[in-house]
Amino acid sequence: MRFLILVMCFIPLSLRAEDLSVRDGWAVHKTDKPYVQLVKDTRAAVKTHGMFVVTQAGPTAAAAKRGITIPGNRVIGVFNNDFAVKVLGTSTAAMIEAPIRLYVTENANKTATLSYKMPTFIFAPYKKDGGTELMTLAEELDSIFAKIAKDAQN
């Protein structure tokens, strides 16, 4: 029995998470693209629409180094200084939400999904501070992020 437990400790793990589905305040774009291609196309679409990748994180490669196989998973933080200055002009507290995160996940069938919380959803709790000016900025960001998603999935 001890031998079996010892052997099990050295067998690479393979974890499977469920595919993302639509949830309140999120935009979820399932694609036919493989994960690596969707990450690449998402980064290109961000640049095309005047935004910048300011952060990136993903556990997939680090897990693989530990012998754990997980689906592709990357969080891409996106913003630009123009929006940062404008948001700060309406609400200091609202800037905690920047950068806005795009989430690329690998599906069970090896396609990938691009998801994100919509900027109007993200900034809604700060409406009291930032007023209609903040929400107008959030609507503009909604439009930009929708264009990024459309370009990334095409």
XYZ file of N, CA and C in Angstrom, residues 44-147:
312
model
N -2.552 40.872 -30.250
C -2.503 41.698 -31.464
C -3.713 42.630 -31.528
N -4.889 42.114 -31.182
C -6.108 42.937 -31.226
C -6.058 44.056 -30.195
N -5.466 43.797 -29.053
C -5.307 44.836 -28.026
C -4.533 46.011 -28.609
N -3.425 45.711 -29.246
C -2.579 46.752 -29.842
C -3.323 47.498 -30.952
N -4.037 46.757 -31.795
C -4.794 47.356 -32.905
C -5.770 48.410 -32.415
N -6.333 48.206 -31.240
C -7.370 49.109 -30.736
C -6.846 50.118 -29.713
N -5.543 50.409 -29.790
C -4.986 51.505 -29.004
C -4.833 51.237 -27.521
N -4.884 49.971 -27.147
C -4.697 49.613 -25.748
C -3.345 48.911 -25.620
N -2.953 48.625 -24.393
C -1.656 48.004 -24.144
C -1.802 46.837 -23.182
N -1.032 45.789 -23.420
C -0.930 44.695 -22.457
C 0.014 45.186 -21.371
N -0.509 45.328 -20.160
C 0.311 45.846 -19.064
C 0.642 44.768 -18.032
N -0.095 43.660 -18.047
C 0.214 42.519 -17.182
C -0.178 41.236 -17.899
N 0.450 40.146 -17.499
C 0.077 38.815 -17.976
C 0.395 37.816 -16.885
N -0.471 36.842 -16.732
C -0.219 35.778 -15.767
C -0.969 34.534 -16.216
N -0.369 33.403 -15.947
C -1.015 32.144 -16.266
C -0.305 30.999 -15.580
N -1.038 30.070 -15.016
C -0.439 28.974 -14.260
C -0.024 27.766 -15.099
N -0.348 27.748 -16.383
C -0.183 26.544 -17.187
C 1.270 26.070 -17.257
N 2.196 26.933 -17.631
C 3.602 26.534 -17.768
C 4.217 26.169 -16.421
N 3.920 26.937 -15.378
C 4.473 26.640 -14.052
C 3.938 25.307 -13.531
N 2.667 25.031 -13.786
C 2.094 23.751 -13.358
C 2.774 22.601 -14.095
N 3.033 22.777 -15.381
C 3.693 21.731 -16.174
C 5.072 21.409 -15.603
N 5.794 22.419 -15.139
C 7.114 22.199 -14.543
C 7.022 21.384 -13.261
N 5.829 21.398 -12.652
C 5.601 20.630 -11.433
C 4.982 19.268 -11.739
N 4.840 18.952 -13.034
C 4.276 17.666 -13.422
C 2.761 17.644 -13.446
N 2.156 18.812 -13.431
C 0.692 18.911 -13.435
C 0.253 19.477 -14.772
N -0.631 18.781 -15.435
C -1.157 19.246 -16.712
C -2.508 19.893 -16.477
N -2.606 21.152 -16.840
C -3.884 21.869 -16.746
C -4.170 22.509 -18.096
N -5.425 22.823 -18.364
C -5.765 23.496 -19.619
C -5.084 24.866 -19.699
N -4.838 25.321 -20.932
C -4.272 26.647 -21.135
C -5.091 27.703 -20.413
N -4.414 28.635 -19.762
C -5.094 29.606 -18.918
C -4.217 30.846 -18.820
N -4.687 31.979 -19.354
C -3.887 33.203 -19.344
C -4.781 34.394 -19.055
N -4.352 35.217 -18.117
C -5.023 36.472 -17.793
C -4.147 37.585 -18.367
N -4.754 38.446 -19.194
C -4.029 39.530 -19.857
C -4.628 40.853 -19.386
N -3.839 41.628 -18.651
C -4.293 42.927 -18.159
C -4.108 43.990 -19.229
N -5.189 44.723 -19.510
C -5.202 45.673 -20.624
C -5.682 47.051 -20.151
N -4.958 48.083 -20.553
C -5.397 49.461 -20.286
C -4.505 50.379 -21.097
N -4.715 51.674 -20.970
C -3.769 52.644 -21.514
C -3.787 53.890 -20.641
N -2.752 54.704 -20.755
C -2.587 55.852 -19.875
C -3.672 56.901 -20.062
N -4.171 57.057 -21.283
C -5.232 58.031 -21.526
C -6.464 57.703 -20.674
N -6.868 56.444 -20.690
C -8.011 56.047 -19.865
C -7.682 56.131 -18.383
N -6.457 55.806 -18.011
C -6.071 55.886 -16.601
C -6.231 57.307 -16.069
N -5.737 58.264 -16.818
C -5.842 59.668 -16.396
C -7.307 60.095 -16.313
N -8.097 59.701 -17.306
C -9.519 60.073 -17.313
C -10.276 59.433 -16.167
N -10.027 58.152 -15.903
C -10.706 57.476 -14.791
C -10.314 58.134 -13.478
N -9.027 58.410 -13.289
C -8.582 59.081 -12.069
C -9.224 60.454 -11.899
N -9.537 61.110 -13.006
C -10.212 62.400 -12.943
C -11.640 62.300 -12.431
N -12.182 61.095 -12.419
C -13.559 60.915 -11.941
C -13.619 60.228 -10.588
N -12.693 59.267 -10.347
C -12.727 58.493 -9.109
C -11.366 57.858 -8.858
N -10.731 58.248 -7.780
C -9.463 57.634 -7.408
C -9.667 56.151 -7.103
N -10.720 55.821 -6.402
C -10.977 54.427 -6.012
C -11.172 53.506 -7.219
N -11.754 54.023 -8.287
C -12.040 53.196 -9.462
C -10.786 52.662 -10.131
N -9.659 53.329 -9.946
C -8.426 52.882 -10.598
C -7.925 51.547 -10.060
N -8.436 51.086 -8.926
C -8.058 49.765 -8.426
C -8.446 48.683 -9.429
N -9.391 48.984 -10.308
C -9.887 48.008 -11.282
C -9.026 47.934 -12.544
N -8.072 48.836 -12.687
C -7.203 48.808 -13.865
C -5.947 48.009 -13.536
N -5.452 47.240 -14.460
C -5.956 47.042 -15.815
C -7.171 46.118 -15.828
N -7.949 46.256 -16.865
C -9.081 45.354 -17.079
C -8.518 44.057 -17.648
N -9.001 42.952 -17.142
C -8.417 41.660 -17.492
C -9.214 40.924 -18.563
N -8.477 40.457 -19.568
C -9.003 39.516 -20.551
C -8.563 38.137 -20.094
N -9.431 37.145 -20.273
C -9.152 35.807 -19.767
C -9.264 34.809 -20.910
N -8.149 34.209 -21.295
C -8.140 33.213 -22.366
C -8.021 31.837 -21.710
N -8.983 30.980 -22.005
C -9.010 29.646 -21.413
C -9.136 28.581 -22.490
N -8.463 27.473 -22.265
C -8.547 26.344 -23.189
C -9.747 25.484 -22.812
N -10.548 25.139 -23.804
C -11.731 24.311 -23.593
C -11.377 22.832 -23.664
N -12.290 21.996 -23.208
C -12.079 20.546 -23.211
C -11.817 20.010 -24.620
N -12.406 20.638 -25.643
C -12.235 20.162 -27.030
C -11.030 20.796 -27.723
N -10.146 21.435 -26.941
C -8.905 22.064 -27.421
C -9.117 23.383 -28.176
N -10.344 23.891 -28.208
C -10.567 25.257 -28.684
C -10.355 26.179 -27.482
N -10.518 27.474 -27.703
C -10.296 28.416 -26.603
C -11.417 29.442 -26.539
N -11.550 30.033 -25.371
C -12.566 31.049 -25.103
C -11.887 32.310 -24.594
N -12.362 33.453 -25.063
C -11.914 34.758 -24.570
C -13.053 35.351 -23.755
N -12.783 35.677 -22.515
C -13.803 36.222 -21.617
C -13.257 37.458 -20.907
N -14.172 38.276 -20.449
C -13.783 39.420 -19.625
C -15.012 39.979 -18.936
N -14.768 40.623 -17.798
C -15.833 41.375 -17.159
C -15.977 42.678 -17.925
N -17.199 43.040 -18.237
C -17.430 44.255 -19.018
C -17.077 45.495 -18.174
N -16.404 46.460 -18.779
C -16.015 47.659 -18.036
C -17.186 48.354 -17.329
N -18.363 48.399 -17.936
C -19.502 49.026 -17.249
C -19.861 48.255 -15.980
N -19.686 46.953 -15.989
C -19.928 46.119 -14.804
C -18.842 46.383 -13.756
N -17.603 46.439 -14.218
C -16.465 46.650 -13.316
C -16.547 47.998 -12.611
N -16.906 49.040 -13.363
C -16.893 50.385 -12.794
C -18.216 50.808 -12.149
N -19.250 49.995 -12.267
C -20.558 50.338 -11.691
C -20.498 50.651 -10.190
N -19.722 49.932 -9.382
C -19.680 50.257 -7.948
C -19.106 51.643 -7.636
N -18.479 52.271 -8.614
C -17.848 53.580 -8.399
C -18.669 54.718 -9.004
N -19.854 54.403 -9.452
C -20.698 55.409 -10.108
C -20.990 56.584 -9.174
N -21.178 56.304 -7.904
C -21.444 57.377 -6.943
C -20.284 58.376 -6.909
N -19.051 57.866 -6.991
C -17.869 58.736 -6.990
C -17.665 59.415 -8.341
N -17.692 58.610 -9.398
C -17.307 59.083 -10.730
C -18.426 59.616 -11.582
N -19.667 59.358 -11.180
C -20.827 59.885 -11.893
C -20.936 59.420 -13.336
N -21.682 60.193 -14.106
C -21.923 59.827 -15.497
C -20.650 59.887 -16.334
N -19.686 60.719 -15.928
C -18.425 60.795 -16.678
C -17.682 59.457 -16.623
N -17.625 58.848 -15.445
C -16.984 57.542 -15.313
C -17.740 56.491 -16.117
N -19.054 56.521 -16.047
C -19.837 55.504 -16.753
C -19.749 55.701 -18.270
N -19.582 56.924 -18.723
C -19.365 57.175 -20.155
C -18.022 56.579 -20.589
N -16.993 56.734 -19.754
C -15.699 56.117 -20.038
C -15.830 54.588 -20.071
N -16.585 54.046 -19.134
C -16.786 52.596 -19.084
C -17.508 52.098 -20.340
N -18.485 52.863 -20.809
C -19.190 52.482 -22.048
C -18.241 52.519 -23.247
N -17.364 53.515 -23.271
C -16.364 53.587 -24.342
C -15.436 52.373 -24.278
N -15.043 51.998 -23.070
C -14.211 50.811 -22.902
C -14.966 49.528 -23.288
N -16.264 49.478 -22.985
C -17.075 48.331 -23.431
C -16.956 48.152 -24.943
N -17.061 49.253 -25.650
C -16.984 49.220 -27.107
C -15.607 48.751 -27.584
N -14.561 49.268 -26.973
C -13.202 48.884 -27.353
C -12.963 47.402 -27.066
N -13.381 46.947 -25.909
C -13.168 45.538 -25.564
C -13.987 44.613 -26.461
N -15.166 45.030 -26.865
C -15.953 44.229 -27.813
C -15.228 44.122 -29.154
N -14.603 45.212 -29.586
C -13.837 45.183 -30.845
C -12.604 44.292 -30.714
